[in-house]
Amino acid sequence: MAPPLPGAGTGPHADSDTVTAPLARWARAAPGRTAIDDGTTRIDFATLARAVADRAARLDAGGAPSVAWAGEATGDAAPPSGAPPGSLADFLVDFLAIAASGRAAAVADPDWPAAVRGDLRRIVAAGAHSAVEPAAPGSDFYLGFTSGSTGRPKGFVRSHASWTESFRACLDAFGDGAAQPVLAPGRPSHSLFLFGMLLGLWTGGGTVVQPRFSARRTLDALRAGAAGCLVAVPSQLLLMLELAQRRGLAPVPGVRLVMISGARWMRQHTPALRALLPGARIVEFYGASEASFVAWTDADPALPDTVVGRPFANVRVRIAPLDGGDPGAAGTAGTAEGLIYVRSPMLFRGYVEGTADAATAVLRDDDWLSVRDVGHLDADGWLHLRGRAQRMLVTQGKNVFAEEVERVLAAHPAVRDASVHGLPDPLRGLQLAAAVALDADGAAPPSAAALAAWCRARLEPYKVPRRIAWTTGAGWPRTAGGKTDHARLGGLLQAPEAGARGAPEDGGPWLRTLR
């Protein structure tokens, strides 16, 4: 287990109102403590603070604009921090330097197709300006991206205060376990893992990072005592459990806290996770890139599947009826099911102009915000989540909008229509499945591999359907208004792998799985 951390997780953190402010404090109080460990390079807090300050000064001297892409801010001019250029440790130094200089650090996803990357760079550059003020609680520090339905990721902007308040909420709710060294085994382009990395640096616990998740490396790091807090998505934990069972691995007792988010945790696996990590408190939290923390609970298999927890202490929740009636009062128990609205000091600033559309953007009502999730509060204060109002799917802890994948499939020369759905998957939560209507021209249909390759050239890997079924355009089910009947196709895709057809009495279409 990691040694106690003097001062971490205690007090009001009065000198910590920006994400980067505590670096100087930890450089004085614990200069030799490991701040960042990426498995190859270790950077202590004293070295980190110097490297961040030096890079921030170089940004100022070079007249960098108000938004800079993390990992690229200083290039060959970067001062030595012990981290190889291009490494995840070096990326974090760059990110922190941008934020400390009063700028916002934009984080790219390495899986973006070249066209998407170029488009977003032009949009971000157009919105940047030359005037830069010193970092302050209300100033922007992070420009991240979340998937959208238009084929272009949505850019969202966060202020320092929105994340420092999230760090405080984490410590208040989860205790000193959240002030331990944090292992965040994923890319910083996923805001959950970036949050875990910065939490460890803000509390002084330090962070252990992996540029690409490995169940073996994660368990090895935990067993070696490198981290006392693990931030993970459910699919990662399931892979760790499978590995431990297959190899008969002994329990890992040194972990104090496991924080689960990014997708629904299947609580029937909680006893096995407790057996593997017997010293850990296992918590799951519900939130969004735009809202940060909303609700949390200790993982309990006895809870109803729809429960996502009780609101954090600094969060207020109200339910707006779907029929447009008067919304319930904040925190009102037993409110009818409707859109979940939240109010807290952790909300995002807004979207990057030109990346969000009205159909999928959050809803705002004064200082209340909804990400269009539907649910209710029960009489005991539990928040229940019914689902997203739109057809959003969550796979591997990431959001996928069905419409985006459908448009890419329908652009294939042999495809006339497409309908994308999520099928239950014990590892990913959901796997993407697609039904496509092919041109009935007598030509051999494209293979599933060919359609998957078509998607991979235009989408991030996690958005590529893992199962594709087909029919001819003539048998494609449609609503009375002539639109694709997605509900019916979703039911057909649930049928056995060999193929399915609609009810005999209505002459429904055959769906055959492409090979």
Short mmCIF file of C-alpha atoms in Angstrom, two decimals:
data_model
loop_
_atom_site.label_atom_id
_atom_site.label_comp_id
_atom_site.label_asym_id
_atom_site.label_seq_id
_atom_site.Cartn_x
_atom_site.Cartn_y
_atom_site.Cartn_z
CA MET A 1 0.00 0.00 0.00
CA ALA A 2 1.20 3.51 -0.74
CA PRO A 3 2.51 5.45 2.29
CA PRO A 4 0.31 8.09 3.91
CA LEU A 5 0.31 11.41 2.14
CA PRO A 6 0.87 14.39 4.44
CA GLY A 7 -1.80 16.98 3.86
CA ALA A 8 -3.43 15.22 0.92
CA GLY A 9 -7.17 14.91 1.14
CA THR A 10 -7.43 17.22 4.16
CA GLY A 11 -8.42 20.82 4.62
CA PRO A 12 -10.23 23.12 2.21
CA HIS A 13 -7.34 23.27 -0.31
CA ALA A 14 -7.53 27.05 -0.20
CA ASP A 15 -4.44 27.33 -2.41
CA SER A 16 -5.84 24.89 -4.97
CA ASP A 17 -8.48 26.84 -6.87
CA THR A 18 -6.87 26.08 -10.23
CA VAL A 19 -5.97 22.66 -11.52
CA THR A 20 -2.25 23.47 -11.54
CA ALA A 21 -1.91 25.60 -8.39
CA PRO A 22 -1.04 22.67 -6.05
CA LEU A 23 2.07 21.74 -8.07
CA ALA A 24 4.17 24.38 -6.32
CA ARG A 25 2.89 23.25 -2.91
CA TRP A 26 3.76 19.61 -3.54
CA ALA A 27 7.14 20.59 -4.99
CA ARG A 28 7.91 22.21 -1.60
CA ALA A 29 6.25 19.69 0.70
CA ALA A 30 7.23 16.46 -1.09
CA PRO A 31 9.77 17.30 -3.81
CA GLY A 32 10.95 13.72 -4.31
CA ARG A 33 7.54 12.09 -4.39
CA THR A 34 6.61 10.57 -7.75
CA ALA A 35 4.16 12.80 -9.57
CA ILE A 36 3.91 10.92 -12.90
CA ASP A 37 4.88 7.32 -13.62
CA ASP A 38 4.18 6.02 -17.13
CA GLY A 39 5.97 2.71 -16.67
CA THR A 40 9.13 3.99 -18.32
CA THR A 41 9.71 7.41 -16.83
CA ARG A 42 9.11 8.74 -13.33
CA ILE A 43 8.88 12.48 -12.73
CA ASP A 44 8.88 13.79 -9.16
CA PHE A 45 6.90 16.83 -8.07
CA ALA A 46 9.94 19.13 -7.93
CA THR A 47 10.92 18.26 -11.49
CA LEU A 48 7.34 18.48 -12.69
CA ALA A 49 6.79 21.92 -11.20
CA ARG A 50 9.99 23.25 -12.80
CA ALA A 51 9.19 21.75 -16.21
CA VAL A 52 5.64 23.10 -16.17
CA ALA A 53 6.76 26.59 -15.18
CA ASP A 54 9.48 26.58 -17.83
CA ARG A 55 7.15 25.48 -20.61
CA ALA A 56 4.49 27.97 -19.54
CA ALA A 57 7.09 30.75 -19.78
CA ARG A 58 8.05 29.58 -23.27
CA LEU A 59 4.41 29.70 -24.35
CA ASP A 60 4.20 33.29 -23.12
CA ALA A 61 7.48 34.26 -24.77
CA GLY A 62 6.35 32.74 -28.06
CA GLY A 63 2.99 34.51 -28.01
CA ALA A 64 1.00 31.28 -28.14
CA PRO A 65 -2.76 31.75 -28.67
CA SER A 66 -5.39 31.19 -26.01
CA VAL A 67 -5.85 27.55 -27.07
CA ALA A 68 -2.95 25.17 -27.67
CA TRP A 69 -2.97 21.48 -28.54
CA ALA A 70 -1.51 19.42 -25.70
CA GLY A 71 1.52 17.42 -26.75
CA GLU A 72 2.50 20.03 -29.35
CA ALA A 73 2.82 23.28 -27.45
CA THR A 74 6.58 23.55 -27.24
CA GLY A 75 7.87 20.95 -29.69
CA ASP A 76 11.66 20.60 -29.88
CA ALA A 77 12.09 23.60 -27.60
CA ALA A 78 10.64 21.70 -24.62
CA PRO A 79 12.97 21.67 -21.62
CA PRO A 80 14.10 18.27 -20.31
CA SER A 81 11.78 16.76 -17.72
CA GLY A 82 13.09 13.22 -18.00
CA ALA A 83 10.14 12.22 -20.18
CA PRO A 84 10.80 11.28 -23.81
CA PRO A 85 9.07 13.57 -26.33
CA GLY A 86 5.79 12.04 -27.43
CA SER A 87 5.38 9.95 -24.28
CA LEU A 88 2.27 10.16 -22.13
CA ALA A 89 4.33 11.67 -19.31
CA ASP A 90 5.57 14.39 -21.67
CA PHE A 91 1.99 14.98 -22.85
CA LEU A 92 0.90 15.63 -19.26
CA VAL A 93 3.75 18.10 -18.70
CA ASP A 94 2.63 19.93 -21.83
CA PHE A 95 -1.04 19.89 -20.80
CA LEU A 96 -0.22 21.29 -17.36
CA ALA A 97 2.02 23.99 -18.82
CA ILE A 98 -0.75 25.18 -21.15
CA ALA A 99 -3.23 25.30 -18.27
CA ALA A 100 -0.78 27.01 -15.91
CA SER A 101 -0.10 29.71 -18.51
CA GLY A 102 -3.77 30.75 -18.57
CA ARG A 103 -4.52 28.96 -21.83
CA ALA A 104 -6.85 26.08 -22.63
CA ALA A 105 -5.28 22.75 -23.56
CA ALA A 106 -7.03 21.05 -26.49
CA VAL A 107 -6.77 17.25 -26.45
CA ALA A 108 -6.94 15.32 -29.72
CA ASP A 109 -7.98 11.69 -30.10
CA PRO A 110 -5.30 9.73 -31.99
CA ASP A 111 -8.06 7.68 -33.64
CA TRP A 112 -9.58 10.65 -35.45
CA PRO A 113 -9.51 10.24 -39.24
CA ALA A 114 -7.29 12.82 -40.93
CA ALA A 115 -10.26 14.75 -42.30
CA VAL A 116 -11.85 15.05 -38.85
CA ARG A 117 -8.57 16.11 -37.28
CA GLY A 118 -8.01 18.82 -39.88
CA ASP A 119 -11.56 20.09 -39.58
CA LEU A 120 -11.36 20.41 -35.80
CA ARG A 121 -7.99 22.11 -35.94
CA ARG A 122 -9.40 24.77 -38.24
CA ILE A 123 -12.42 25.31 -35.97
CA VAL A 124 -10.31 25.57 -32.82
CA ALA A 125 -7.82 27.94 -34.48
CA ALA A 126 -10.66 30.18 -35.64
CA GLY A 127 -11.98 30.51 -32.08
CA ALA A 128 -8.62 31.11 -30.40
CA HIS A 129 -7.41 34.63 -29.65
CA SER A 130 -4.15 36.29 -28.72
CA ALA A 131 -5.22 37.84 -25.39
CA VAL A 132 -4.23 35.53 -22.52
CA GLU A 133 -4.91 36.26 -18.85
CA PRO A 134 -3.27 34.49 -15.88
CA ALA A 135 -4.88 31.21 -14.86
CA ALA A 136 -7.83 31.78 -12.51
CA PRO A 137 -10.67 29.62 -11.16
CA GLY A 138 -13.11 30.95 -13.74
CA SER A 139 -10.79 30.75 -16.73
CA ASP A 140 -10.77 27.93 -19.26
CA PHE A 141 -8.08 25.26 -18.98
CA TYR A 142 -9.31 22.29 -21.02
CA LEU A 143 -10.91 21.78 -24.40
CA GLY A 144 -12.02 18.17 -24.80
CA PHE A 145 -14.13 16.33 -27.32
CA THR A 146 -17.03 13.94 -27.06
CA SER A 147 -18.75 12.06 -29.85
CA GLY A 148 -21.55 13.74 -31.74
CA SER A 149 -24.18 12.63 -34.22
CA THR A 150 -22.98 14.81 -37.07
CA GLY A 151 -19.81 12.86 -37.82
CA ARG A 152 -17.75 15.52 -36.02
CA PRO A 153 -16.88 15.26 -32.31
CA LYS A 154 -18.34 17.95 -30.08
CA GLY A 155 -15.80 20.23 -28.43
CA PHE A 156 -16.52 21.19 -24.83
CA VAL A 157 -14.78 23.73 -22.63
CA ARG A 158 -14.07 23.38 -18.91
CA SER A 159 -13.00 26.02 -16.39
CA HIS A 160 -10.45 25.37 -13.66
CA ALA A 161 -13.15 25.71 -11.00
CA SER A 162 -15.39 23.10 -12.60
CA TRP A 163 -12.71 20.45 -12.10
CA THR A 164 -11.27 21.64 -8.78
CA GLU A 165 -14.82 21.49 -7.41
CA SER A 166 -15.05 17.98 -8.85
CA PHE A 167 -11.80 17.02 -7.09
CA ARG A 168 -13.17 18.35 -3.80
CA ALA A 169 -16.44 16.50 -4.31
CA CYS A 170 -14.44 13.33 -4.92
CA LEU A 171 -12.48 13.72 -1.69
CA ASP A 172 -15.60 14.60 0.29
CA ALA A 173 -17.55 11.60 -0.99
CA PHE A 174 -14.85 8.94 -1.17
CA GLY A 175 -12.42 9.99 1.55
CA ASP A 176 -8.66 9.53 1.72
CA GLY A 177 -8.76 6.69 -0.79
CA ALA A 178 -9.19 9.33 -3.47
CA ALA A 179 -5.98 11.05 -2.30
CA GLN A 180 -3.82 8.00 -2.96
CA PRO A 181 -1.68 7.64 -6.07
CA VAL A 182 -4.16 7.23 -8.93
CA LEU A 183 -3.86 4.64 -11.69
CA ALA A 184 -5.76 5.85 -14.76
CA PRO A 185 -5.10 3.21 -17.44
CA GLY A 186 -6.33 4.93 -20.59
CA ARG A 187 -5.78 7.72 -23.06
CA PRO A 188 -6.16 11.33 -21.90
CA SER A 189 -8.48 11.93 -24.87
CA HIS A 190 -11.06 10.09 -22.74
CA SER A 191 -12.01 12.72 -20.15
CA LEU A 192 -12.53 10.10 -17.41
CA PHE A 193 -8.89 9.04 -17.54
CA LEU A 194 -7.63 12.61 -17.84
CA PHE A 195 -9.70 13.44 -14.76
CA GLY A 196 -8.08 10.59 -12.84
CA MET A 197 -4.59 11.69 -13.85
CA LEU A 198 -5.17 15.29 -12.78
CA LEU A 199 -6.88 14.21 -9.56
CA GLY A 200 -3.69 12.44 -8.50
CA LEU A 201 -1.57 15.50 -9.26
CA TRP A 202 -4.00 17.90 -7.53
CA THR A 203 -4.15 15.89 -4.30
CA GLY A 204 -0.41 15.22 -4.27
CA GLY A 205 -0.85 11.47 -4.53
CA GLY A 206 0.64 11.32 -8.00
CA THR A 207 -0.57 9.43 -11.04
CA VAL A 208 0.32 6.17 -12.75
CA VAL A 209 -0.65 6.11 -16.42
CA GLN A 210 -0.82 3.65 -19.30
CA PRO A 211 -1.10 4.91 -22.88
CA ARG A 212 -2.96 1.72 -23.76
CA PHE A 213 -4.84 -0.47 -21.29
CA SER A 214 -3.41 -3.85 -20.39
CA ALA A 215 -5.13 -6.00 -17.75
CA ARG A 216 -1.81 -7.65 -16.88
CA ARG A 217 0.10 -4.37 -16.52
CA THR A 218 -2.70 -2.85 -14.47
CA LEU A 219 -2.79 -5.77 -12.04
CA ASP A 220 1.01 -5.84 -11.85
CA ALA A 221 1.11 -2.13 -11.00
CA LEU A 222 -1.54 -2.52 -8.32
CA ARG A 223 0.16 -5.56 -6.85
CA ALA A 224 3.46 -3.65 -6.70
CA GLY A 225 1.78 -0.90 -4.66
CA ALA A 226 2.20 1.76 -7.35
CA ALA A 227 -1.34 3.08 -6.81
CA GLY A 228 -3.99 2.95 -4.12
CA CYS A 229 -6.80 4.35 -6.29
CA LEU A 230 -7.96 2.91 -9.61
CA VAL A 231 -10.12 4.83 -12.10
CA ALA A 232 -11.59 2.45 -14.67
CA VAL A 233 -14.43 1.71 -17.06
CA PRO A 234 -16.37 -1.55 -16.59
CA SER A 235 -14.85 -3.37 -19.58
CA GLN A 236 -11.36 -2.92 -18.10
CA LEU A 237 -12.41 -4.39 -14.77
CA LEU A 238 -14.02 -7.38 -16.49
CA LEU A 239 -10.81 -8.06 -18.40
CA MET A 240 -8.88 -7.92 -15.14
CA LEU A 241 -11.31 -10.36 -13.52
CA GLU A 242 -11.08 -12.75 -16.47
CA LEU A 243 -7.28 -12.65 -16.38
CA ALA A 244 -7.18 -13.24 -12.63
CA GLN A 245 -9.56 -16.19 -12.90
CA ARG A 246 -7.78 -17.74 -15.89
CA ARG A 247 -4.37 -17.57 -14.21
CA GLY A 248 -5.52 -18.21 -10.65
CA LEU A 249 -4.01 -14.94 -9.44
CA ALA A 250 -3.93 -14.12 -5.74
CA PRO A 251 -5.95 -11.16 -4.38
CA VAL A 252 -4.42 -7.68 -4.51
CA PRO A 253 -4.98 -6.18 -1.04
CA GLY A 254 -3.28 -2.76 -1.36
CA VAL A 255 -5.97 -0.93 -3.37
CA ARG A 256 -8.14 1.38 -1.27
CA LEU A 257 -10.58 2.80 -3.83
CA VAL A 258 -11.95 1.78 -7.24
CA MET A 259 -13.90 4.47 -9.11
CA ILE A 260 -16.05 3.13 -11.96
CA SER A 261 -17.68 5.23 -14.65
CA GLY A 262 -18.00 5.60 -18.41
CA ALA A 263 -20.66 2.90 -18.73
CA ARG A 264 -23.06 0.95 -16.55
CA TRP A 265 -21.30 -1.39 -14.14
CA MET A 266 -22.97 -4.79 -14.12
CA ARG A 267 -23.25 -5.18 -10.38
CA GLN A 268 -23.36 -8.96 -10.39
CA HIS A 269 -19.59 -8.79 -10.88
CA THR A 270 -19.07 -6.79 -7.67
CA PRO A 271 -18.43 -9.83 -5.39
CA ALA A 272 -15.72 -11.09 -7.74
CA LEU A 273 -14.11 -7.64 -7.86
CA ARG A 274 -14.22 -7.43 -4.06
CA ALA A 275 -12.49 -10.82 -3.88
CA LEU A 276 -9.75 -9.66 -6.26
CA LEU A 277 -9.30 -6.27 -4.51
CA PRO A 278 -10.30 -7.07 -0.91
CA GLY A 279 -9.11 -3.80 0.60
CA ALA A 280 -10.89 -1.54 -1.86
CA ARG A 281 -14.05 0.48 -1.57
CA ILE A 282 -15.80 0.06 -4.91
CA VAL A 283 -17.85 3.05 -6.03
CA GLU A 284 -19.60 3.85 -9.28
CA PHE A 285 -20.55 7.33 -10.36
CA TYR A 286 -22.83 8.80 -12.97
CA GLY A 287 -21.95 11.95 -14.85
CA ALA A 288 -21.10 13.40 -18.24
CA SER A 289 -18.35 15.36 -19.94
CA GLU A 290 -20.59 18.43 -19.75
CA ALA A 291 -21.76 17.95 -16.14
CA SER A 292 -18.91 16.18 -14.30
CA PHE A 293 -20.19 14.33 -11.23
CA VAL A 294 -23.94 13.95 -10.81
CA ALA A 295 -24.61 10.94 -8.55
CA TRP A 296 -22.69 8.09 -6.95
CA THR A 297 -23.13 4.91 -4.95
CA ASP A 298 -21.12 2.12 -3.46
CA ALA A 299 -21.41 -0.81 -5.86
CA ASP A 300 -24.15 -3.00 -4.40
CA PRO A 301 -25.64 -5.94 -6.30
CA ALA A 302 -28.89 -5.48 -4.34
CA LEU A 303 -29.60 -2.07 -5.89
CA PRO A 304 -32.09 -1.90 -8.77
CA ASP A 305 -30.40 -1.84 -12.17
CA THR A 306 -31.79 1.62 -12.92
CA VAL A 307 -30.22 3.25 -9.84
CA VAL A 308 -27.13 5.35 -10.54
CA GLY A 309 -26.75 6.68 -7.00
CA ARG A 310 -27.63 9.67 -4.88
CA PRO A 311 -26.57 13.16 -5.98
CA PHE A 312 -23.20 14.47 -4.80
CA ALA A 313 -23.42 16.97 -1.95
CA ASN A 314 -22.87 19.96 -4.25
CA VAL A 315 -25.34 18.79 -6.92
CA ARG A 316 -29.04 19.57 -7.15
CA VAL A 317 -31.31 17.47 -9.36
CA ARG A 318 -34.76 18.18 -10.73
CA ILE A 319 -36.93 16.32 -13.22
CA ALA A 320 -38.60 18.06 -16.15
CA PRO A 321 -41.64 16.12 -17.44
CA LEU A 322 -41.29 14.87 -20.98
CA ASP A 323 -44.69 16.30 -21.83
CA GLY A 324 -43.42 19.83 -21.21
CA GLY A 325 -45.27 20.31 -17.90
CA ASP A 326 -43.91 22.21 -14.92
CA PRO A 327 -40.64 20.71 -13.65
CA GLY A 328 -40.40 19.31 -10.17
CA ALA A 329 -38.59 21.19 -7.44
CA ALA A 330 -34.91 20.41 -7.01
CA GLY A 331 -34.50 17.12 -5.20
CA THR A 332 -38.22 16.41 -5.05
CA ALA A 333 -38.71 12.71 -4.31
CA GLY A 334 -41.10 10.64 -6.33
CA THR A 335 -41.14 13.03 -9.28
CA ALA A 336 -42.54 11.44 -12.43
CA GLU A 337 -40.04 10.21 -14.99
CA GLY A 338 -38.62 12.92 -17.23
CA LEU A 339 -35.50 14.74 -18.32
CA ILE A 340 -32.86 14.91 -15.63
CA TYR A 341 -31.62 18.45 -15.00
CA VAL A 342 -28.68 19.22 -12.71
CA ARG A 343 -27.25 22.36 -11.13
CA SER A 344 -23.77 22.40 -9.61
CA PRO A 345 -20.47 24.32 -9.63
CA MET A 346 -18.99 21.53 -11.79
CA LEU A 347 -20.83 22.21 -15.06
CA PHE A 348 -18.95 22.89 -18.28
CA ARG A 349 -18.67 26.34 -19.86
CA GLY A 350 -20.15 25.43 -23.23
CA TYR A 351 -19.42 23.86 -26.58
CA VAL A 352 -16.86 24.98 -29.11
CA GLU A 353 -18.81 26.91 -31.70
CA GLY A 354 -19.36 24.90 -34.84
CA THR A 355 -19.05 21.44 -33.27
CA ALA A 356 -22.45 20.93 -31.62
CA ASP A 357 -25.90 20.73 -33.18
CA ALA A 358 -29.23 21.51 -31.58
CA ALA A 359 -30.44 17.92 -31.76
CA THR A 360 -27.71 16.51 -29.51
CA ALA A 361 -26.43 19.48 -27.49
CA VAL A 362 -27.31 19.79 -23.83
CA LEU A 363 -30.45 21.60 -22.75
CA ARG A 364 -30.17 24.64 -20.50
CA ASP A 365 -32.70 26.37 -18.29
CA ASP A 366 -30.96 29.29 -16.56
CA ASP A 367 -28.25 27.59 -14.51
CA TRP A 368 -29.77 24.11 -14.90
CA LEU A 369 -28.39 21.66 -17.45
CA SER A 370 -29.66 18.41 -18.97
CA VAL A 371 -27.71 15.99 -21.16
CA ARG A 372 -31.10 14.62 -22.25
CA ASP A 373 -31.01 11.63 -19.93
CA VAL A 374 -34.37 10.38 -18.72
CA GLY A 375 -35.04 9.17 -15.19
CA HIS A 376 -36.58 9.97 -11.80
CA LEU A 377 -35.82 10.44 -8.11
CA ASP A 378 -37.42 7.95 -5.74
CA ALA A 379 -38.67 8.53 -2.21
CA ASP A 380 -35.28 7.55 -0.72
CA GLY A 381 -33.36 10.05 -2.82
CA TRP A 382 -31.98 7.55 -5.33
CA LEU A 383 -31.61 8.78 -8.88
CA HIS A 384 -32.85 6.28 -11.46
CA LEU A 385 -31.64 6.47 -15.06
CA ARG A 386 -33.95 5.22 -17.78
CA GLY A 387 -31.78 6.12 -20.74
CA ARG A 388 -30.80 8.85 -23.15
CA ALA A 389 -33.58 10.59 -24.93
CA GLN A 390 -31.73 10.19 -28.21
CA ARG A 391 -30.51 6.94 -29.64
CA MET A 392 -27.14 7.15 -27.99
CA LEU A 393 -25.23 3.94 -27.29
CA VAL A 394 -22.37 3.37 -24.82
CA THR A 395 -19.76 0.80 -25.77
CA GLN A 396 -16.36 0.32 -24.11
CA GLY A 397 -17.18 3.28 -21.89
CA LYS A 398 -17.60 5.65 -24.84
CA ASN A 399 -20.64 7.30 -26.34
CA VAL A 400 -21.70 6.39 -29.87
CA PHE A 401 -24.55 8.02 -31.73
CA ALA A 402 -26.27 5.53 -34.01
CA GLU A 403 -27.02 8.18 -36.63
CA GLU A 404 -23.33 8.88 -37.19
CA VAL A 405 -22.52 5.25 -37.96
CA GLU A 406 -25.66 4.92 -40.11
CA ARG A 407 -24.60 7.83 -42.29
CA VAL A 408 -21.17 6.30 -42.87
CA LEU A 409 -22.64 2.91 -43.78
CA ALA A 410 -25.23 4.47 -46.07
CA ALA A 411 -22.45 6.28 -47.95
CA HIS A 412 -21.11 2.91 -49.16
CA PRO A 413 -21.99 2.38 -52.84
CA ALA A 414 -23.74 -0.94 -52.12
CA VAL A 415 -25.79 0.27 -49.12
CA ARG A 416 -29.12 2.04 -49.42
CA ASP A 417 -30.18 2.27 -45.76
CA ALA A 418 -28.70 1.46 -42.37
CA SER A 419 -29.92 1.07 -38.81
CA VAL A 420 -27.48 0.77 -35.89
CA HIS A 421 -28.25 -0.65 -32.45
CA GLY A 422 -26.56 -1.91 -29.30
CA LEU A 423 -26.72 -5.58 -28.37
CA PRO A 424 -25.85 -6.83 -24.86
CA ASP A 425 -22.18 -7.69 -24.51
CA PRO A 426 -20.72 -8.95 -21.20
CA LEU A 427 -17.40 -7.17 -21.80
CA ARG A 428 -18.26 -3.93 -23.61
CA GLY A 429 -21.69 -3.32 -22.07
CA LEU A 430 -23.04 -3.10 -25.60
CA GLN A 431 -21.66 -4.18 -28.95
CA LEU A 432 -22.65 -2.29 -32.04
CA ALA A 433 -24.76 -4.14 -34.56
CA ALA A 434 -26.02 -2.83 -37.88
CA ALA A 435 -28.75 -3.79 -40.30
CA VAL A 436 -28.15 -2.62 -43.85
CA ALA A 437 -30.31 -2.60 -46.95
CA LEU A 438 -28.24 -3.53 -49.99
CA ASP A 439 -28.98 -2.68 -53.59
CA ALA A 440 -30.91 -5.55 -55.21
CA ASP A 441 -28.87 -5.50 -58.42
CA GLY A 442 -27.78 -9.10 -58.39
CA ALA A 443 -24.19 -8.28 -57.48
CA ALA A 444 -22.50 -10.18 -54.69
CA PRO A 445 -23.02 -8.31 -51.41
CA PRO A 446 -19.95 -6.77 -49.76
CA SER A 447 -18.55 -8.82 -46.91
CA ALA A 448 -18.79 -7.77 -43.29
CA ALA A 449 -15.02 -7.23 -43.36
CA ALA A 450 -15.36 -4.87 -46.32
CA LEU A 451 -18.07 -2.80 -44.63
CA ALA A 452 -16.09 -2.75 -41.37
CA ALA A 453 -13.02 -1.52 -43.27
CA TRP A 454 -15.19 1.18 -44.88
CA CYS A 455 -16.24 2.32 -41.39
CA ARG A 456 -12.74 2.16 -39.92
CA ALA A 457 -11.50 4.56 -42.60
CA ARG A 458 -14.09 7.12 -41.48
CA LEU A 459 -14.74 6.45 -37.78
CA GLU A 460 -12.91 5.76 -34.56
CA PRO A 461 -12.49 1.98 -33.98
CA TYR A 462 -15.03 1.74 -31.16
CA LYS A 463 -17.75 3.02 -33.51
CA VAL A 464 -17.31 0.21 -36.02
CA PRO A 465 -20.17 -2.37 -35.85
CA ARG A 466 -19.06 -5.82 -34.75
CA ARG A 467 -22.05 -7.54 -36.37
CA ILE A 468 -23.67 -6.59 -39.68
CA ALA A 469 -26.88 -8.11 -41.03
CA TRP A 470 -28.42 -7.36 -44.40
CA THR A 471 -31.51 -7.53 -46.52
CA THR A 472 -32.44 -6.06 -49.88
CA GLY A 473 -33.89 -2.58 -50.09
CA ALA A 474 -37.29 -3.93 -51.10
CA GLY A 475 -37.81 -5.59 -47.73
CA TRP A 476 -36.64 -2.69 -45.59
CA PRO A 477 -39.21 -1.91 -42.87
CA ARG A 478 -40.46 1.65 -42.77
CA THR A 479 -42.86 3.68 -40.67
CA ALA A 480 -46.06 5.13 -42.02
CA GLY A 481 -44.15 8.33 -42.70
CA GLY A 482 -41.64 6.51 -44.90
CA LYS A 483 -38.79 6.60 -42.38
CA THR A 484 -36.75 3.57 -41.38
CA ASP A 485 -38.50 1.62 -38.63
CA HIS A 486 -35.56 1.45 -36.22
CA ALA A 487 -37.58 -0.14 -33.43
CA ARG A 488 -38.56 -3.09 -35.58
CA LEU A 489 -35.06 -3.56 -36.93
CA GLY A 490 -33.68 -3.50 -33.41
CA GLY A 491 -35.98 -6.39 -32.53
CA LEU A 492 -34.89 -8.35 -35.60
CA LEU A 493 -31.23 -7.90 -34.71
CA GLN A 494 -31.88 -9.51 -31.32
CA ALA A 495 -32.76 -12.76 -33.11
CA PRO A 496 -30.35 -15.72 -33.36
CA GLU A 497 -27.11 -15.20 -35.25
CA ALA A 498 -28.12 -17.40 -38.19
CA GLY A 499 -30.75 -14.92 -39.30
CA ALA A 500 -34.28 -13.78 -38.54
CA ARG A 501 -37.43 -12.65 -40.20
CA GLY A 502 -40.36 -10.53 -39.21
CA ALA A 503 -43.66 -11.94 -38.07
CA PRO A 504 -45.05 -14.30 -40.74
CA GLU A 505 -48.34 -12.48 -40.89
CA ASP A 506 -46.79 -9.19 -41.99
CA GLY A 507 -44.23 -10.59 -44.43
CA GLY A 508 -41.29 -9.06 -42.61
CA PRO A 509 -37.85 -8.98 -44.21
CA TRP A 510 -35.16 -11.57 -43.79
CA LEU A 511 -31.99 -10.36 -42.09
CA ARG A 512 -28.95 -12.46 -42.83
CA THR A 513 -25.61 -11.97 -41.14
CA LEU A 514 -22.81 -10.92 -43.46
CA ARG A 515 -19.69 -13.02 -43.15
#
